[in-house]
Every structure is written in C-alpha cells, then in structure tokens.
Backbone as a printed PyTorch tensor [residue, N CA C, xyz], in Angstrom:
tensor([[[ 49.5540, 101.2380, 100.5190],
         [ 49.3950, 102.0150, 101.9120],
         [ 50.1550, 103.1620, 101.9340]],

        [[ 49.6030, 104.3290, 102.4510],
         [ 50.4460, 105.5650, 102.5540],
         [ 51.5900, 105.5840, 103.5580]],

        [[ 52.3460, 106.5230, 103.6680],
         [ 53.4200, 106.6760, 104.5860],
         [ 52.9550, 106.5910, 106.0260]],

        [[ 51.7930, 106.9840, 106.3780],
         [ 51.3690, 107.0510, 107.7940],
         [ 50.9880, 105.5470, 108.2590]],

        [[ 50.3960, 104.9400, 107.3110],
         [ 50.1220, 103.3820, 107.5170],
         [ 51.4480, 102.6420, 107.6200]],

        [[ 52.3910, 102.9360, 106.7350],
         [ 53.6690, 102.1940, 106.8060],
         [ 54.4340, 102.4880, 108.1300]],

        [[ 54.3420, 103.7990, 108.5220],
         [ 55.0200, 104.1350, 109.8200],
         [ 54.3730, 103.2290, 110.9660]],

        [[ 53.1070, 103.1440, 110.9380],
         [ 52.2380, 102.4380, 112.1280],
         [ 52.5920, 101.0230, 111.9510]],

        [[ 52.8700, 100.4190, 110.8370],
         [ 53.3310,  98.9080, 110.4550],
         [ 54.6790,  98.7170, 111.0540]],

        [[ 55.6890,  99.7800, 110.9570],
         [ 57.0930,  99.5320, 111.5410],
         [ 56.9680,  99.6970, 113.1000]],

        [[ 55.9740, 100.6090, 113.5980],
         [ 55.8750, 100.6460, 114.9880],
         [ 55.4180,  99.2290, 115.5540]],

        [[ 54.4720,  98.6370, 114.6900],
         [ 54.0070,  97.2340, 115.3150],
         [ 55.1060,  96.2900, 115.2810]],

        [[ 56.1210,  96.2260, 114.2850],
         [ 57.0000,  95.3210, 114.1660],
         [ 58.0590,  95.5640, 115.2970]],

        [[ 58.2460,  96.7670, 115.6460],
         [ 59.1880,  97.0610, 116.6190],
         [ 58.5640,  96.4990, 118.1140]],

        [[ 57.2720,  96.9150, 118.3230],
         [ 56.7830,  96.3260, 119.4370],
         [ 56.6040,  94.7720, 119.5390]],

        [[ 56.4830,  94.2310, 118.3610],
         [ 56.4040,  92.7630, 118.4150],
         [ 57.6070,  92.2520, 118.6950]],

        [[ 58.9420,  92.8590, 118.1400],
         [ 60.0860,  92.2610, 118.5620],
         [ 60.3560,  92.3970, 120.0780]],

        [[ 60.1190,  93.6780, 120.4590],
         [ 60.2030,  93.7790, 122.0250],
         [ 59.2550,  92.7370, 122.9250]],

        [[ 58.2870,  92.4030, 122.4220],
         [ 57.3720,  91.4280, 123.0890],
         [ 58.1120,  90.0110, 122.8720]],

        [[ 58.5130,  89.7380, 121.7150],
         [ 59.2100,  88.4130, 121.4870],
         [ 60.4770,  88.2800, 122.5290]],

        [[ 61.3180,  89.2190, 122.5550],
         [ 62.3670,  89.2200, 123.2920],
         [ 61.9940,  89.0310, 124.7770]],

        [[ 61.1190,  89.7480, 125.1070],
         [ 60.3650,  89.5970, 126.5800],
         [ 59.8680,  88.1940, 126.9040]],

        [[ 59.3110,  87.5490, 126.0480],
         [ 58.9110,  86.2270, 126.1580],
         [ 59.8620,  85.0910, 126.1470]],

        [[ 60.8270,  85.4470, 125.3610],
         [ 62.1540,  84.5380, 125.2590],
         [ 62.8640,  84.5620, 126.4210]],

        [[ 62.9660,  85.7290, 127.0630],
         [ 63.7430,  85.7270, 128.4100],
         [ 63.0480,  85.3420, 129.4950]],

        [[ 61.6320,  85.6410, 129.7230],
         [ 60.7990,  85.1130, 130.8320],
         [ 60.8530,  83.5830, 131.1240]],

        [[ 60.9250,  82.9080, 130.0270],
         [ 61.0030,  81.3980, 130.1570],
         [ 62.3290,  80.8570, 130.4330]],

        [[ 63.3100,  81.6060, 130.5270],
         [ 64.6710,  81.0480, 130.9730],
         [ 65.0230,  81.2620, 132.2720]],

        [[ 65.5090,  79.9130, 132.8120],
         [ 65.9770,  79.8500, 134.2460],
         [ 67.0170,  80.9280, 134.5970]],

        [[ 68.0060,  81.1820, 133.5910],
         [ 68.9300,  82.0940, 133.9800],
         [ 68.4940,  83.5400, 133.9670]],

        [[ 67.3190,  83.7940, 133.5210],
         [ 66.6240,  85.0970, 133.7450],
         [ 65.5470,  85.2110, 134.6270]],

        [[ 65.5450,  84.3330, 135.5760],
         [ 64.5800,  84.2100, 136.6120],
         [ 64.3040,  85.4760, 137.4950]],

        [[ 65.4150,  86.2910, 137.5650],
         [ 65.4300,  87.4760, 138.4840],
         [ 64.6610,  88.6340, 137.6060]],

        [[ 64.5460,  88.5430, 136.5010],
         [ 63.7930,  89.6140, 135.7790],
         [ 62.5050,  89.0050, 135.0610]],

        [[ 62.1120,  87.8680, 135.3700],
         [ 60.9230,  87.2500, 134.8500],
         [ 59.8530,  88.0570, 134.8250]],

        [[ 59.4810,  88.6690, 136.0510],
         [ 58.1090,  89.5810, 136.2100],
         [ 58.3010,  90.7880, 135.3320]],

        [[ 59.5370,  91.4830, 135.2760],
         [ 59.7090,  92.6230, 134.4670],
         [ 59.5270,  92.3320, 132.9550]],

        [[ 60.0750,  91.1730, 132.6070],
         [ 59.8400,  90.6280, 131.2780],
         [ 58.4090,  90.4470, 130.7280]],

        [[ 57.7880,  89.6530, 131.7240],
         [ 56.3120,  89.4540, 131.3230],
         [ 55.5380,  90.6950, 131.2350]],

        [[ 55.7180,  91.6240, 132.1830],
         [ 55.0060,  92.9040, 132.2520],
         [ 55.3920,  93.6960, 130.9390]],

        [[ 56.6000,  93.6740, 130.5940],
         [ 57.0510,  94.6410, 129.2980],
         [ 56.5640,  93.9650, 128.0650]],

        [[ 56.6770,  92.5600, 127.9400],
         [ 56.1770,  91.9860, 126.7840],
         [ 54.6890,  92.1080, 126.6100]],

        [[ 53.9910,  92.0640, 127.8260],
         [ 52.6020,  92.2810, 127.7430],
         [ 52.2210,  93.6650, 127.1620]],

        [[ 52.7970,  94.6590, 127.8140],
         [ 52.6210,  96.0550, 127.2110],
         [ 53.0510,  96.2810, 125.7280]],

        [[ 54.2440,  95.5840, 125.4210],
         [ 54.6830,  95.5880, 124.0020],
         [ 53.4730,  95.0290, 122.9170]],

        [[ 53.0120,  93.9320, 123.4080],
         [ 51.9130,  93.2190, 122.5740],
         [ 50.7090,  94.2560, 122.3840]],

        [[ 50.3030,  94.9020, 123.5950],
         [ 49.2520,  95.8110, 123.4580],
         [ 49.4210,  97.0030, 122.5640]],

        [[ 50.7380,  97.5060, 122.5890],
         [ 51.3050,  98.6120, 121.7320],
         [ 51.1980,  98.1490, 120.2150]],

        [[ 51.6220,  96.8010, 120.0390],
         [ 51.7000,  96.1940, 118.6560],
         [ 50.1860,  96.2720, 118.0920]],

        [[ 49.1490,  95.8330, 118.9380],
         [ 47.8830,  95.8510, 118.4030],
         [ 47.3980,  97.2120, 118.0990]],

        [[ 47.7860,  98.2040, 118.9290],
         [ 47.3400,  99.6820, 118.6330],
         [ 47.8700, 100.0470, 117.2480]],

        [[ 49.2140,  99.8850, 117.0840],
         [ 49.8350, 100.2820, 115.8720],
         [ 49.2090,  99.6650, 114.7560]],

        [[ 48.7780,  98.2230, 114.8390],
         [ 48.2360,  97.5290, 113.7000],
         [ 46.7790,  98.1570, 113.3730]],

        [[ 45.9000,  98.7290, 114.2830],
         [ 44.7040,  99.4710, 114.1960],
         [ 45.0090, 100.6130, 113.4400]],

        [[ 46.3080, 101.3510, 113.7360],
         [ 46.5260, 102.6850, 113.1720],
         [ 46.9120, 102.4390, 111.8500]],

        [[ 47.2610, 101.2650, 111.2040],
         [ 47.4540, 101.0990, 109.6500],
         [ 46.0990, 101.4380, 109.1120]],

        [[ 45.0870, 100.8610, 109.6260],
         [ 43.7450, 101.2560, 108.9000],
         [ 43.1390, 102.6100, 109.2760]],

        [[ 43.4470, 103.0800, 110.4810],
         [ 42.9400, 104.3330, 110.9220],
         [ 43.5510, 105.3530, 109.9030]],

        [[ 44.8450, 105.0810, 109.6980],
         [ 45.5320, 106.2840, 108.9270],
         [ 44.9430, 106.2240, 107.5040]],

        [[ 44.6320, 104.9270, 106.8700],
         [ 43.9850, 104.7920, 105.5250],
         [ 42.5480, 105.4960, 105.5740]],

        [[ 41.8700, 105.1790, 106.7680],
         [ 40.3970, 105.7790, 106.7490],
         [ 40.4090, 107.1780, 106.9200]],

        [[ 41.2740, 107.8900, 107.7290],
         [ 41.4000, 109.0890, 107.7460],
         [ 41.7740, 109.8510, 106.5710]],

        [[ 42.4920, 109.3080, 105.7190],
         [ 42.9170, 109.7220, 104.3300],
         [ 41.8890, 109.7370, 103.4190]],

        [[ 41.2140, 108.5400, 103.4730],
         [ 39.8510, 108.5680, 102.7330],
         [ 38.8270, 109.3920, 103.1230]],

        [[ 38.6260, 109.7530, 104.5030],
         [ 37.6990, 110.6520, 104.9400],
         [ 38.0290, 112.0630, 104.4860]],

        [[ 39.1770, 112.3270, 104.3860],
         [ 39.8420, 113.7330, 103.9710],
         [ 39.4720, 113.9350, 102.4680]],

        [[ 39.7340, 112.8770, 101.6810],
         [ 39.4300, 112.9470, 100.3860],
         [ 37.8910, 113.1020,  99.9590]],

        [[ 37.0780, 112.5130, 100.7760],
         [ 35.7940, 112.7420, 100.6410],
         [ 35.4390, 114.1490, 100.9260]],

        [[ 35.9870, 114.7890, 101.7780],
         [ 35.5710, 116.2600, 101.9760],
         [ 35.8960, 117.0950, 100.9530]],

        [[ 36.9520, 116.7930, 100.1130],
         [ 37.3340, 117.5260,  98.8310],
         [ 36.3140, 117.3830,  97.9240]],

        [[ 35.4910, 116.2420,  97.8320],
         [ 34.3610, 116.0930,  97.1430],
         [ 32.9890, 116.7970,  97.5780]],

        [[ 33.1950, 117.4020,  98.4870],
         [ 31.7970, 118.2500,  98.9550],
         [ 31.5270, 119.2770,  98.0700]],

        [[ 30.1560, 119.6690,  97.8430],
         [ 29.6860, 120.6690,  96.9360],
         [ 30.3380, 121.9150,  97.5480]],

        [[ 30.5780, 122.7610,  96.3880],
         [ 31.2150, 124.2310,  96.8560],
         [ 30.5830, 125.2190,  95.8500]],

        [[ 29.2860, 125.0470,  95.5230],
         [ 28.7130, 126.1890,  94.7090],
         [ 28.2900, 127.3840,  95.4550]],

        [[ 27.6530, 127.2970,  96.6040],
         [ 27.3700, 128.4370,  97.4590],
         [ 28.3790, 128.7580,  98.4560]],

        [[ 28.2250, 129.9970,  99.1710],
         [ 29.1310, 130.3980, 100.1780],
         [ 28.9690, 129.5680, 101.3620]],

        [[ 27.7270, 128.9550, 101.5970],
         [ 27.4890, 128.1710, 102.7820],
         [ 28.0980, 126.8610, 102.4910]],

        [[ 28.0920, 126.3230, 101.3250],
         [ 28.7070, 125.0170, 100.9650],
         [ 30.1360, 125.0950, 101.0430]],

        [[ 30.7570, 126.1840, 100.6590],
         [ 32.0830, 126.3830, 100.5690],
         [ 32.5930, 126.3300, 102.1230]],

        [[ 31.8870, 127.1650, 103.0210],
         [ 32.2620, 127.3140, 104.2680],
         [ 32.1090, 125.9400, 105.0950]],

        [[ 31.1210, 125.1350, 104.5360],
         [ 31.1420, 123.7810, 105.2570],
         [ 32.1140, 122.7930, 104.6920]],

        [[ 32.4640, 122.9150, 103.4770],
         [ 33.4880, 122.1690, 102.8060],
         [ 34.8620, 122.3380, 103.5010]],

        [[ 35.0410, 123.7400, 103.6780],
         [ 36.3630, 124.3000, 104.1140],
         [ 36.6210, 123.7770, 105.6480]],

        [[ 35.5400, 123.8920, 106.4220],
         [ 35.6460, 123.0790, 107.8870],
         [ 35.7350, 121.8280, 107.8970]],

        [[ 35.0720, 121.0590, 107.0810],
         [ 35.1550, 119.5550, 107.0870],
         [ 36.4840, 119.1620, 106.6220]],

        [[ 37.1340, 119.9560, 105.6630],
         [ 38.4770, 119.7440, 105.3960],
         [ 39.4490, 119.7680, 106.5060]],

        [[ 39.2980, 121.1160, 107.1300],
         [ 40.0500, 121.2570, 108.2350],
         [ 39.7960, 120.1630, 109.3750]],

        [[ 38.8290, 119.8410, 109.6740],
         [ 38.4890, 118.8570, 110.8350],
         [ 39.1690, 117.5330, 110.4450]],

        [[ 38.9980, 117.1240, 109.1910],
         [ 39.5300, 115.7260, 108.6860],
         [ 41.0100, 115.8150, 108.5640]],

        [[ 41.5880, 117.0160, 108.4170],
         [ 43.0310, 117.1120, 108.4860],
         [ 43.6270, 117.0870, 109.7500]],

        [[ 42.8460, 117.6570, 110.7930],
         [ 43.4080, 117.5280, 112.2190],
         [ 43.3630, 116.1480, 112.5390]],

        [[ 42.1440, 115.3150, 112.2910],
         [ 42.1720, 114.0260, 112.5770],
         [ 43.2330, 113.0880, 111.8410]],

        [[ 43.5930, 113.4200, 110.5700],
         [ 44.4580, 112.7390, 110.0160],
         [ 45.9590, 113.1250, 110.4900]],

        [[ 45.9660, 113.9560, 111.1620],
         [ 47.2870, 114.5070, 111.8830],
         [ 47.5330, 113.8710, 113.2170]],

        [[ 46.4750, 113.6420, 113.8060],
         [ 46.5420, 113.0060, 115.3480],
         [ 46.7860, 111.5220, 115.0620]],

        [[ 46.3430, 110.9610, 114.2020],
         [ 46.7540, 109.4710, 114.0560],
         [ 48.2300, 109.2340, 114.0520]],

        [[ 49.0920, 109.9440, 113.0510],
         [ 50.4770, 109.6350, 113.0310],
         [ 50.9810, 110.2930, 114.2930]],

        [[ 50.5170, 111.3210, 114.9120],
         [ 51.0000, 112.0380, 116.1470],
         [ 50.9690, 110.8600, 117.3240]],

        [[ 49.9530, 110.1200, 117.2630],
         [ 49.6570, 109.0380, 118.2850],
         [ 50.6470, 107.8760, 118.2050]],

        [[ 50.9090, 107.7200, 116.9870],
         [ 51.8750, 106.4770, 116.5950],
         [ 53.3050, 107.1220, 117.0880]],

        [[ 53.6460, 108.3240, 116.7000],
         [ 54.8970, 108.9910, 117.1850],
         [ 55.0300, 108.9780, 118.6600]],

        [[ 53.9780, 109.1830, 119.4170],
         [ 54.1170, 109.1450, 120.7680],
         [ 54.3080, 107.7750, 121.4010]],

        [[ 53.6770, 106.7400, 120.7880],
         [ 53.7490, 105.2970, 121.3580],
         [ 55.1640, 104.6870, 120.9190]],

        [[ 55.7360, 105.2310, 119.9670],
         [ 57.1950, 104.8940, 119.3570],
         [ 58.1710, 104.8760, 120.6500]],

        [[ 57.9320, 106.1880, 121.1290],
         [ 58.7910, 106.3720, 122.3790],
         [ 58.7180, 105.4850, 123.1930]],

        [[ 57.5680, 104.9060, 123.7830],
         [ 57.4440, 103.6880, 124.6010],
         [ 58.0730, 102.4860, 124.3370]],

        [[ 57.9050, 102.0910, 123.0150],
         [ 58.3320, 100.9110, 122.4110],
         [ 59.8380, 100.8860, 122.4290]],

        [[ 60.4350, 102.2330, 122.1650],
         [ 62.0630, 102.1270, 122.2750],
         [ 62.3450, 101.8060, 123.8490]],

        [[ 61.6630, 102.4480, 124.7890],
         [ 61.8520, 102.0870, 126.1160],
         [ 61.7500, 100.7610, 126.5350]],

        [[ 60.6390, 100.0320, 125.9900],
         [ 60.6570,  98.6070, 126.1470],
         [ 61.6980,  97.7800, 125.6800]],

        [[ 61.8410,  98.1980, 124.2380],
         [ 63.0960,  97.5220, 123.5930],
         [ 64.3220,  97.6620, 124.3550]],

        [[ 64.5020,  98.7650, 124.9240],
         [ 65.7240,  99.2200, 125.8250],
         [ 65.8000,  98.2640, 127.0220]],

        [[ 64.6290,  97.8660, 127.7820],
         [ 64.5300,  97.0750, 128.6820],
         [ 64.9630,  95.6090, 128.3320]],

        [[ 64.5740,  95.3450, 127.2190],
         [ 64.9850,  93.7500, 126.4780],
         [ 66.3510,  93.8530, 126.2150]],

        [[ 67.0310,  94.8370, 125.5450],
         [ 68.3670,  94.8910, 125.3550],
         [ 69.4160,  94.8190, 126.6320]],

        [[ 68.8390,  95.5750, 127.7110],
         [ 69.7130,  95.6060, 128.8790],
         [ 69.5430,  94.3740, 129.7780]],

        [[ 68.2600,  93.7810, 129.8720],
         [ 67.9820,  92.8720, 130.7700],
         [ 67.6180,  91.5970, 130.3720]],

        [[ 67.2200,  91.5910, 129.1400],
         [ 66.7850,  90.3940, 128.2610],
         [ 67.8730,  89.4230, 127.8760]],

        [[ 67.2800,  88.4040, 127.3680],
         [ 67.9270,  87.2930, 126.8170],
         [ 69.0400,  87.8230, 125.7060]],

        [[ 70.4100,  87.7200, 126.2300],
         [ 71.3430,  88.1490, 125.2080],
         [ 71.5560,  87.5570, 123.9520]],

        [[ 70.8450,  86.3570, 123.8710],
         [ 71.0120,  85.6130, 122.5800],
         [ 69.9870,  86.4220, 121.6650]],

        [[ 69.0810,  87.2480, 122.1190],
         [ 68.0290,  88.0380, 121.2140],
         [ 68.4060,  89.5100, 121.3790]],

        [[ 69.6860,  89.8380, 121.7230],
         [ 69.8170,  91.1130, 121.6680],
         [ 69.8360,  91.9410, 120.5380]],

        [[ 70.0560,  91.3570, 119.4160],
         [ 69.9380,  91.7430, 117.9440],
         [ 68.5440,  92.1290, 117.7000]],

        [[ 67.5970,  91.2830, 118.1860],
         [ 66.2360,  91.5360, 117.9490],
         [ 65.7050,  92.6440, 118.5850]],

        [[ 66.2140,  92.8090, 119.8960],
         [ 65.9210,  94.0720, 120.5580],
         [ 66.3440,  95.2970, 119.9120]],

        [[ 67.6000,  95.2480, 119.1590],
         [ 68.0070,  96.3760, 118.4470],
         [ 67.2960,  96.4400, 117.2470]],

        [[ 66.7520,  95.4700, 116.5900],
         [ 66.0110,  95.6990, 115.3380],
         [ 64.7560,  96.2950, 115.9130]],

        [[ 64.0820,  96.0170, 117.0640],
         [ 62.9580,  96.4640, 117.5860],
         [ 63.1490,  98.0560, 117.8230]],

        [[ 64.3110,  98.4790, 118.3340],
         [ 64.6500,  99.8080, 118.5560],
         [ 64.6770, 100.6130, 117.1250]],

        [[ 65.3490,  99.9690, 116.2430],
         [ 65.3770, 100.5720, 114.8590],
         [ 63.9650, 100.6710, 114.1740]],

        [[ 63.2700,  99.6350, 114.2740],
         [ 61.8140,  99.5820, 113.7620],
         [ 60.9880, 100.8050, 114.3430]],

        [[ 61.1180, 100.8930, 115.7530],
         [ 60.3600, 101.8690, 116.2890],
         [ 60.8270, 103.2430, 115.9800]],

        [[ 62.1510, 103.6040, 115.9030],
         [ 62.7720, 104.8330, 115.3530],
         [ 62.2480, 105.1330, 113.8820]],

        [[ 62.1260, 104.1760, 113.1040],
         [ 61.6590, 104.3710, 111.6230],
         [ 60.2180, 104.7280, 111.5910]],

        [[ 59.5250, 104.0270, 112.4720],
         [ 58.0650, 104.4450, 112.6630],
         [ 57.9070, 105.8970, 113.2750]],

        [[ 58.6350, 106.2080, 114.1670],
         [ 58.5760, 107.5520, 114.7880],
         [ 58.9830, 108.6630, 113.6380]],

        [[ 60.1090, 108.2870, 112.8660],
         [ 60.5190, 109.2340, 111.8010],
         [ 59.3700, 109.4060, 110.6230]],

        [[ 58.6990, 108.2640, 110.3980],
         [ 57.7490, 108.3660, 109.3090],
         [ 56.4930, 109.0830, 109.9020]],

        [[ 56.1790, 108.7040, 111.2560],
         [ 54.9680, 109.3530, 111.6110],
         [ 55.1030, 110.8660, 111.9280]],

        [[ 56.4480, 111.3330, 112.1360],
         [ 56.7600, 112.7490, 112.3530],
         [ 56.6430, 113.3530, 111.0190]],

        [[ 57.1890, 112.8150, 109.9710],
         [ 56.9410, 113.3670, 108.5320],
         [ 55.3170, 113.5280, 108.3040]],

        [[ 54.4240, 112.6570, 108.6040],
         [ 53.2320, 112.8630, 108.3770],
         [ 52.4220, 113.7900, 109.0870]],

        [[ 52.9640, 113.9410, 110.2580],
         [ 52.4600, 115.1030, 111.1890],
         [ 52.7870, 116.3030, 110.5350]],

        [[ 54.1280, 116.6640, 110.2230],
         [ 54.5030, 117.9300, 109.6870],
         [ 53.7720, 118.2530, 108.3050]],

        [[ 53.6320, 117.4830, 107.5600],
         [ 53.0310, 117.5370, 106.1740],
         [ 51.5600, 118.1020, 106.3710]],

        [[ 50.9070, 117.3660, 107.3220],
         [ 49.5190, 117.6980, 107.5990],
         [ 49.4820, 119.1820, 108.0890]],

        [[ 50.3250, 119.4390, 109.1770],
         [ 50.2340, 120.6160, 109.7850],
         [ 50.1170, 121.9290, 108.7300]],

        [[ 50.9410, 121.6840, 107.5500],
         [ 51.0530, 122.6160, 106.6530],
         [ 49.6900, 123.1470, 106.2510]],

        [[ 48.6080, 122.1110, 106.1420],
         [ 47.4010, 122.4530, 105.6730],
         [ 46.2930, 122.8040, 106.6270]],

        [[ 46.5760, 123.2050, 107.8440],
         [ 45.8210, 123.4940, 108.8190],
         [ 45.7340, 124.9310, 109.1010]],

        [[ 44.5550, 125.5410, 109.2500],
         [ 44.4620, 127.0490, 109.3970],
         [ 44.0160, 127.2170, 110.7820]],

        [[ 44.8030, 126.9940, 111.7080],
         [ 44.4080, 127.0330, 113.2260],
         [ 45.8770, 127.1210, 113.8780]],

        [[ 46.3680, 128.4010, 113.9150],
         [ 47.8810, 128.6700, 114.2450],
         [ 48.0670, 128.0770, 115.7600]],

        [[ 47.3700, 128.3290, 116.7380],
         [ 47.6120, 127.7500, 118.0660],
         [ 47.6690, 126.3480, 117.9920]],

        [[ 46.6430, 125.5110, 117.4500],
         [ 46.6390, 124.2370, 117.4110],
         [ 47.9500, 123.6450, 116.5720]],

        [[ 48.3510, 124.1570, 115.7070],
         [ 49.4000, 123.7680, 114.6870],
         [ 50.8250, 123.9850, 115.5670]],

        [[ 50.7920, 125.0200, 116.3260],
         [ 51.9110, 125.3070, 117.2160],
         [ 52.1320, 124.4390, 118.3850]],

        [[ 51.0640, 124.1840, 118.7870],
         [ 50.9720, 123.1830, 119.9410],
         [ 51.5010, 121.7390, 119.5500]],

        [[ 50.8040, 121.2180, 118.4960],
         [ 51.1010, 119.8610, 118.0520],
         [ 52.5640, 119.7780, 117.4170]],

        [[ 53.0410, 121.0100, 116.7920],
         [ 54.2860, 120.9360, 116.2830],
         [ 55.3030, 120.9080, 117.3800]],

        [[ 55.1810, 121.7920, 118.4660],
         [ 56.1080, 121.6340, 119.5390],
         [ 56.2090, 120.4930, 120.2290]],

        [[ 54.9190, 119.8270, 120.4490],
         [ 54.9030, 118.4830, 121.0900],
         [ 55.7420, 117.4300, 120.1770]],

        [[ 55.4150, 117.4130, 119.0590],
         [ 55.9970, 116.4560, 117.8870],
         [ 57.4090, 116.6460, 117.8720]],

        [[ 57.9000, 117.9040, 117.8620],
         [ 59.3770, 118.0500, 117.8210],
         [ 60.0970, 117.6720, 118.9470]],

        [[ 59.5530, 117.7930, 120.2810],
         [ 60.0940, 117.2080, 121.4710],
         [ 60.1360, 115.6920, 121.4700]],

        [[ 58.8750, 115.0970, 120.9680],
         [ 59.0360, 113.6730, 120.8760],
         [ 59.8930, 112.9380, 119.9330]],

        [[ 60.2050, 113.5860, 118.6500],
         [ 61.0310, 113.1680, 117.7790],
         [ 62.5770, 113.3460, 118.3100]],

        [[ 62.7950, 114.3550, 119.0870],
         [ 64.1410, 114.6160, 119.5480],
         [ 64.4430, 113.5080, 120.5460]],

        [[ 63.4360, 113.1500, 121.4490],
         [ 63.5790, 112.2100, 122.3370],
         [ 63.8050, 110.8350, 121.9070]],

        [[ 62.9700, 110.5510, 120.9420],
         [ 63.0430, 109.3090, 120.0400],
         [ 64.6250, 109.0640, 119.6120]],

        [[ 65.0980, 110.1210, 119.1410],
         [ 66.3370, 110.0090, 118.2900],
         [ 67.5350, 109.8110, 119.2990]],

        [[ 67.3210, 110.5680, 120.4960],
         [ 68.3400, 110.4210, 121.6550],
         [ 68.2500, 108.8440, 122.2820]],

        [[ 67.1510, 108.4980, 122.5360],
         [ 66.7730, 107.2550, 123.1850],
         [ 67.2130, 106.1210, 122.3130]],

        [[ 66.9050, 106.2140, 120.8950],
         [ 67.2810, 105.2310, 119.9720],
         [ 68.8750, 105.1110, 119.9250]],

        [[ 69.5250, 106.2940, 119.8810],
         [ 70.9680, 106.3290, 119.7860],
         [ 71.6260, 105.6480, 120.8290]],

        [[ 71.0070, 105.8550, 122.0700],
         [ 71.6360, 105.4580, 123.3420],
         [ 71.4350, 103.8470, 123.4540]],

        [[ 70.3790, 103.4570, 122.9630],
         [ 70.0250, 102.1020, 123.0110],
         [ 70.8360, 101.2150, 122.0750]],

        [[ 71.0080, 101.7790, 120.7850],
         [ 71.7160, 101.2780, 119.9380],
         [ 73.2490, 101.1710, 120.2020]],

        [[ 73.7400, 102.1760, 120.9740],
         [ 75.0960, 102.0440, 121.5320],
         [ 75.2970, 100.7800, 122.5390]],

        [[ 74.1490, 100.5990, 123.2810],
         [ 74.1480,  99.3010, 124.0300],
         [ 74.2700,  97.9840, 123.2290]],

        [[ 73.3160,  98.0590, 122.3340],
         [ 73.3740,  96.9210, 121.5380],
         [ 74.6450,  96.7290, 120.7410]],

        [[ 75.2870,  97.8320, 120.0930],
         [ 76.2890,  97.5730, 119.3390],
         [ 77.5720,  97.2020, 120.3400]],

        [[ 77.5210,  97.6680, 121.4560],
         [ 78.5120,  97.2770, 122.4060],
         [ 78.4550,  95.7650, 122.7910]],

        [[ 77.1590,  95.3460, 122.9560],
         [ 77.1100,  93.9630, 123.3540],
         [ 77.3860,  92.9740, 122.2780]],

        [[ 77.2900,  93.4840, 120.9330],
         [ 77.5440,  92.6860, 119.7350],
         [ 79.0340,  92.9860, 119.4220]],

        [[ 79.8810,  93.8880, 119.9950],
         [ 81.0960,  94.1450, 119.6210],
         [ 81.2930,  94.7730, 118.1170]],

        [[ 80.2970,  95.7880, 117.8780],
         [ 80.2320,  96.3490, 116.5300],
         [ 80.9060,  97.6930, 116.6630]]])
C-alpha cells in the first residue's frame, strides 16, 4: 500500500480504539452518568473507522486511475490536451481522498479526547493510542495532500486546498498535544 492508504489505515485504528473505549465505558455501572455520551461517541467512531477503511482502497484506486492517465495516447495535440486534463482531474481526485482523511482525523481526536476525559480510566492508554494513531493518520494524509498539490496546475484550487489543509493539520497537532497531556497526567508520565 502507498502512504495515503497507510494513513487511512492509521485513522481506522484510531477510530476503532475510540469506539472500543466508549463501548468498554458504557457498560460499566460506575460510568452510568456518561453512558449515553459513550454510546453516541462510540457509534460515531465506528462509522469513521468504516470510512477510513474504505479510504484505504479509495487511495489505491485513485493512484491506479492516475497511472492509467499517464498511459493515454499523446501523439496529437488533441490527445495531449485530453491526457493533460485527465491527469489533472485524476490528481485532484487523488488529493481529495487524503484531504478527507485529514479532515476526519480531527474528529477522531475529538472522540478519543471524550474517551480520555470521561471514559473508563482503565482504558485511558487506549484512548491515548487512539489520539496518536489519528495524529499519525493526519500527518500522513497531510503529506499526501501536499505532494499531490505540487502537480496540479490550478493555482486557486491549490491555494484553497493548501490553506484548508494547513489549518486542519495545525488544529490536529494542537488538539493531539492537549489530549496527550491529559493522558500523560492521568498515567503519571
């Protein structure tokens, strides 16, 4: 698998851990007051996990589609123009998949944060690994967005996606650091 697929897989792992902690919490009597929050967050995390798993294949498929465009005929001016446009369209599509992964990672960190703060404290390390997995996914997805943007000849589109990606990764880094401080404090690290 390529880096985009691995990033999506890391996102799935982070979301799965958030779901697990939520489910382990919701069934405990001592966490009865947060049961509804845990079930809702766990359900959302499960949905995100499923989307990330689909992104593993979406990323691979988009790469294969892009490679097929490079094999298009380029003997005539018309063929060259069609090939160039197809490459550009496929590169944009290949950029949006890791961009979507990046966006969803922010929510996984939020869910893992709920688990770390309100969830079963016997599973706080799992919530921490969920945060770290989501951050790893976000960092990997961000790298894939940036490398793809370099090959797109549409300056306004590139600027828009880059600005959004930069904001999201900055927020991911801030939120992950904040949550890991909570986890580390609870674990006396």
